[in-house]
Amino acid sequence: MSTSDPLVVVENVQKHYGEFQALTDVNLSVERGEVVVVIGPSGSGKSTLCRSINRLETITSGSIRIDGTELPAEGKKLAHLRAEVGMVFQSFNLFAHLTILENVTLGPIKVLGYSKADAKREALQILARVGIEKQADKFPAQLSGGQQQRVAIARALAMQPKVMLFDEPTSALDPEMINEVLDVMVGLAKEGMTMVVVTHEMGFARKAADRVVFMADGQILETGSPEEFFTNPKTDRARDFLSKLI
Ligand code: ADP
Ligand code: MG
């Protein structure tokens, strides 16, 4: 695998839920270090696409490769390979009975085989990166939503992912906490992290996206630079969507 090849390749992907077709002929390549923002109306298949890239969903046909390798549908190898794809959801999904530090060290110990000491050292560094190091010994319920989401980002980063997927990471947050999470994401983008971000935060898209992908009805209808897309959307669906955001 050459380092000039795209890191994520989604090819001719179809996803059915029973009779319903949630993804139709989706093709998307994400280059190393690229930040792709995925937008589109509710029900357009954005979450299904993220979940398919991470193998939380099994695609009906087509292929998805990360760094040249297709994730197996199941088995031991899946946990390891899935670790290469960090995922952050709208709901933070932290383990309530574990401390912040334990939430972040669990994966590296269980899946990557880190010693407790190594996992802790790494975790504290990553928590510092997202500004949560002082809360390491607290439990999730003692943190604000914005702090919890930053822990969820730290937990994904602790797995040394090659790419980070964010599915509406700020949609469940109180407005005053949105920016603290977006700032962490902008920081990651600047550090060169490869990212796929589903979000309605167009400020983030303008600031951090290399490319915007617009989805509707399970298809990618447009892809372009943020400038191109926001000033000159090509489809009625995208124009309509953008007009409703403002
Ligand atoms: P988005 O994230 O863009 O809002 P989703 O990917 O969540 O869209 O959903 C795309 C479509 O697939 C929606 O119509 C949704 O109802 C449907 N869908 C999603 N998950 C399931 C499921 N587990 N079973 C059946 N239909 C689903
Ligand atoms: Mg969704």
Short mmCIF file of C-alpha atoms and ligand atoms in Angstrom, two decimals, residues 17 20 22 40-49 57 167-168, ligand 1:
data_model
loop_
_atom_site.label_atom_id
_atom_site.label_comp_id
_atom_site.label_asym_id
_atom_site.label_seq_id
_atom_site.Cartn_x
_atom_site.Cartn_y
_atom_site.Cartn_z
CA TYR A 17 -32.28 -2.69 5.88
CA PHE A 20 -35.33 -0.37 2.50
CA ALA A 22 -30.32 3.19 3.01
CA GLY A 40 -27.46 16.27 4.41
CA PRO A 41 -31.01 16.02 5.69
CA SER A 42 -32.08 13.64 8.40
CA GLY A 43 -32.49 10.09 7.09
CA SER A 44 -30.11 10.58 4.17
CA GLY A 45 -27.77 7.79 5.27
CA LYS A 46 -24.97 9.73 6.96
CA SER A 47 -24.93 7.58 10.10
CA THR A 48 -25.30 4.41 8.05
CA LEU A 49 -22.24 5.42 6.05
CA GLU A 57 -23.18 -2.30 10.00
CA ASP A 167 -21.31 11.41 13.79
CA GLU A 168 -23.00 14.65 14.86
P1 ADP B 1 -28.94 10.08 8.82
O1 ADP B 1 -27.81 9.74 9.74
O2 ADP B 1 -28.50 10.80 7.59
O3 ADP B 1 -30.04 10.81 9.51
P2 ADP B 1 -29.39 7.22 8.84
O4 ADP B 1 -28.18 6.62 8.23
O5 ADP B 1 -29.52 7.15 10.30
O6 ADP B 1 -29.57 8.72 8.30
O7 ADP B 1 -30.67 6.53 8.24
C1 ADP B 1 -30.87 6.40 6.85
C2 ADP B 1 -32.17 5.69 6.62
O8 ADP B 1 -32.05 4.33 7.04
C3 ADP B 1 -33.34 6.28 7.41
O9 ADP B 1 -34.49 6.26 6.60
C4 ADP B 1 -33.49 5.35 8.58
O10 ADP B 1 -34.82 5.29 9.01
C5 ADP B 1 -33.04 4.02 8.00
N1 ADP B 1 -32.43 3.15 9.02
C6 ADP B 1 -31.33 3.45 9.74
N2 ADP B 1 -31.02 2.44 10.57
C7 ADP B 1 -31.96 1.48 10.36
C8 ADP B 1 -32.19 0.17 10.90
N3 ADP B 1 -31.38 -0.33 11.83
N4 ADP B 1 -33.24 -0.52 10.43
C9 ADP B 1 -34.05 -0.01 9.48
N5 ADP B 1 -33.88 1.21 8.92
C10 ADP B 1 -32.85 1.95 9.35
#
